[in-house]
C-alpha positions as a printed NumPy array, in Angstrom:
array([[125.41 , 117.067, 119.094],
       [125.96 , 119.392, 122.224],
       [125.755, 123.073, 122.409],
       [129.552, 123.482, 123.282],
       [130.561, 121.111, 120.319],
       [128.485, 123.009, 118.068],
       [129.76 , 126.294, 119.255],
       [133.048, 125.071, 119.072],
       [132.962, 124.043, 115.635],
       [131.191, 127.282, 114.607],
       [133.987, 129.279, 116.322],
       [136.537, 127.548, 114.132],
       [134.628, 127.631, 111.149],
       [134.419, 131.492, 111.48 ],
       [138.073, 131.788, 112.433],
       [139.102, 130.081, 109.15 ],
       [136.527, 131.713, 107.167],
       [138.089, 135.08 , 108.331],
       [141.49 , 134.   , 108.116],
       [140.906, 133.041, 104.523],
       [139.081, 136.184, 103.657],
       [141.814, 138.274, 105.103],
       [144.46 , 136.366, 103.099],
       [142.491, 136.816,  99.867],
       [141.974, 140.67 , 100.384],
       [145.607, 141.202, 101.071],
       [146.943, 138.993,  98.3  ],
       [144.397, 140.868,  96.132],
       [145.632, 144.223,  97.242],
       [149.245, 143.362,  96.45 ],
       [148.097, 142.133,  92.722],
       [145.97 , 145.449,  92.098],
       [148.436, 147.972,  94.011],
       [151.497, 146.892,  91.893],
       [153.311, 146.457,  95.09 ],
       [154.576, 142.838,  93.899],
       [158.013, 142.423,  94.166],
       [158.647, 139.275,  92.405],
       [162.409, 139.151,  92.803],
       [162.855, 135.203,  92.823],
       [162.97 , 132.745,  90.005],
       [159.33 , 131.51 ,  90.918],
       [156.432, 133.511,  89.478],
       [154.56 , 134.968,  92.309],
       [151.516, 136.612,  90.48 ],
       [150.053, 133.354,  89.154],
       [150.713, 131.653,  92.773],
       [148.802, 134.541,  94.396],
       [145.809, 134.359,  91.804],
       [145.676, 130.403,  92.423],
       [145.969, 130.93 ,  96.051],
       [143.031, 133.327,  96.101],
       [140.98 , 130.894,  93.986],
       [142.021, 128.031,  96.209],
       [140.818, 129.888,  99.139],
       [137.243, 130.075,  97.627],
       [136.785, 126.48 ,  97.531],
       [138.008, 126.122, 101.184],
       [135.346, 129.182, 101.94 ],
       [132.662, 127.344,  99.855],
       [133.385, 124.319, 101.842],
       [133.241, 125.919, 105.225],
       [129.875, 127.674, 104.495],
       [128.434, 124.08 , 103.692],
       [129.883, 122.578, 106.602],
       [128.21 , 125.458, 108.751],
       [124.595, 124.463, 107.044],
       [125.073, 120.807, 107.769],
       [126.168, 121.759, 111.545],
       [122.901, 123.66 , 111.606],
       [120.707, 120.819, 110.151],
       [122.443, 118.524, 112.699],
       [121.59 , 120.606, 115.547],
       [117.728, 121.118, 114.045],
       [117.654, 117.215, 113.723],
       [117.088, 117.703, 109.9  ],
       [120.535, 116.262, 108.735],
       [118.676, 113.087, 107.568],
       [117.033, 114.511, 104.79 ],
       [117.686, 114.934, 100.977],
       [118.275, 118.685, 101.471],
       [121.673, 117.709, 103.177],
       [123.113, 115.994, 100.036],
       [123.262, 119.298,  98.177],
       [125.837, 120.536, 100.905],
       [127.78 , 117.175, 100.752],
       [127.987, 117.117,  97.14 ],
       [129.241, 120.919,  97.201],
       [131.521, 120.037,  99.836],
       [133.193, 117.022,  97.694],
       [133.202, 119.336,  94.658],
       [135.108, 121.895,  96.758],
       [137.59 , 119.512,  97.948],
       [138.131, 118.236,  94.21 ],
       [138.781, 121.799,  92.963],
       [141.131, 122.348,  96.067],
       [143.141, 119.399,  94.707],
       [143.124, 120.766,  91.213],
       [144.401, 124.259,  92.665],
       [147.052, 122.257,  94.283],
       [148.064, 120.388,  91.105],
       [148.35 , 123.857,  89.609],
       [150.825, 125.087,  92.162],
       [152.721, 121.673,  91.503],
       [152.968, 122.423,  88.157],
       [154.062, 126.165,  88.49 ],
       [156.585, 125.094,  91.143],
       [157.949, 122.035,  89.078],
       [160.36 , 124.111,  86.706],
       [162.157, 125.35 ,  89.635],
       [162.639, 122.013,  91.329],
       [164.659, 120.472,  88.634],
       [167.59 , 119.73 ,  90.592],
       [165.394, 118.243,  93.306],
       [162.46 , 116.534,  91.67 ],
       [161.704, 114.751,  95.097],
       [159.632, 118.089,  96.128],
       [157.665, 118.063,  92.785],
       [156.918, 114.236,  93.949],
       [155.993, 115.171,  97.526],
       [153.378, 117.801,  96.251],
       [151.685, 115.652,  93.806],
       [151.274, 113.263,  96.722],
       [149.849, 115.933,  98.832],
       [147.461, 116.304,  95.871],
       [146.661, 112.884,  95.783],
       [145.963, 112.768,  99.449],
       [143.452, 115.893,  99.118],
       [141.541, 114.003,  96.334],
       [141.669, 111.18 ,  99.145],
       [139.915, 113.409, 101.657],
       [137.046, 113.842,  98.657],
       [136.655, 110.006,  98.547],
       [136.071, 109.925, 102.374],
       [133.761, 112.483, 102.093],
       [131.924, 110.56 ,  99.164],
       [132.126, 107.72 , 101.441],
       [130.208, 109.419, 104.101],
       [127.79 , 110.728, 101.817],
       [126.82 , 107.298, 100.898],
       [126.547, 106.449, 104.475],
       [124.189, 109.257, 104.87 ],
       [122.078, 108.112, 101.914],
       [121.734, 104.888, 103.576],
       [120.756, 106.45 , 107.005],
       [118.1  , 108.827, 105.054],
       [116.974, 105.47 , 103.319],
       [116.26 , 103.883, 106.842],
       [114.813, 106.85 , 108.169],
       [112.221, 107.191, 105.313],
       [111.639, 103.406, 105.7  ],
       [111.127, 103.736, 109.586],
       [108.807, 106.649, 108.931],
       [106.797, 104.513, 106.657],
       [106.646, 101.589, 108.998],
       [105.516, 103.91 , 111.695],
       [102.581, 105.277, 109.831],
       [101.751, 101.67 , 108.95 ],
       [101.734, 100.801, 112.288],
       [ 99.789, 103.776, 113.488],
       [ 97.129, 102.75 , 110.896],
       [ 96.832,  99.249, 112.467],
       [ 96.638, 100.541, 116.011]])
């Protein structure tokens, strides 16, 4: 992976991380300060708490992707240490899907006249779970690559003994 690609990816990751922290702090401040105007029919406090928790899952995934990019840059991504980060990313995506389903459930009573919105939101939750499945497939590909790398190293060692 080139230096420009790594730098651009890290810039995007840092920007998203800073943005999520800003939104979390702002929402927490609104909740703690008592300046939460909840005028509408939708309960905003549970949505804000769920949003703060959902952003934690995004932040966890961002940190793990950062670590994986570092491993790629060092050439150590094809090792068993990478599995820990990939597994955490999968867990964070599943957690984000569960948070989204919670938002859908909270939003559903207000959508009695138009249940299509709730169905669309449920579909988005399923799509988020689909992303977790894609990352799981990529994890399996990583496992195959690590196994082949180990096998190639073993064969190289045997060849070195013969020579």
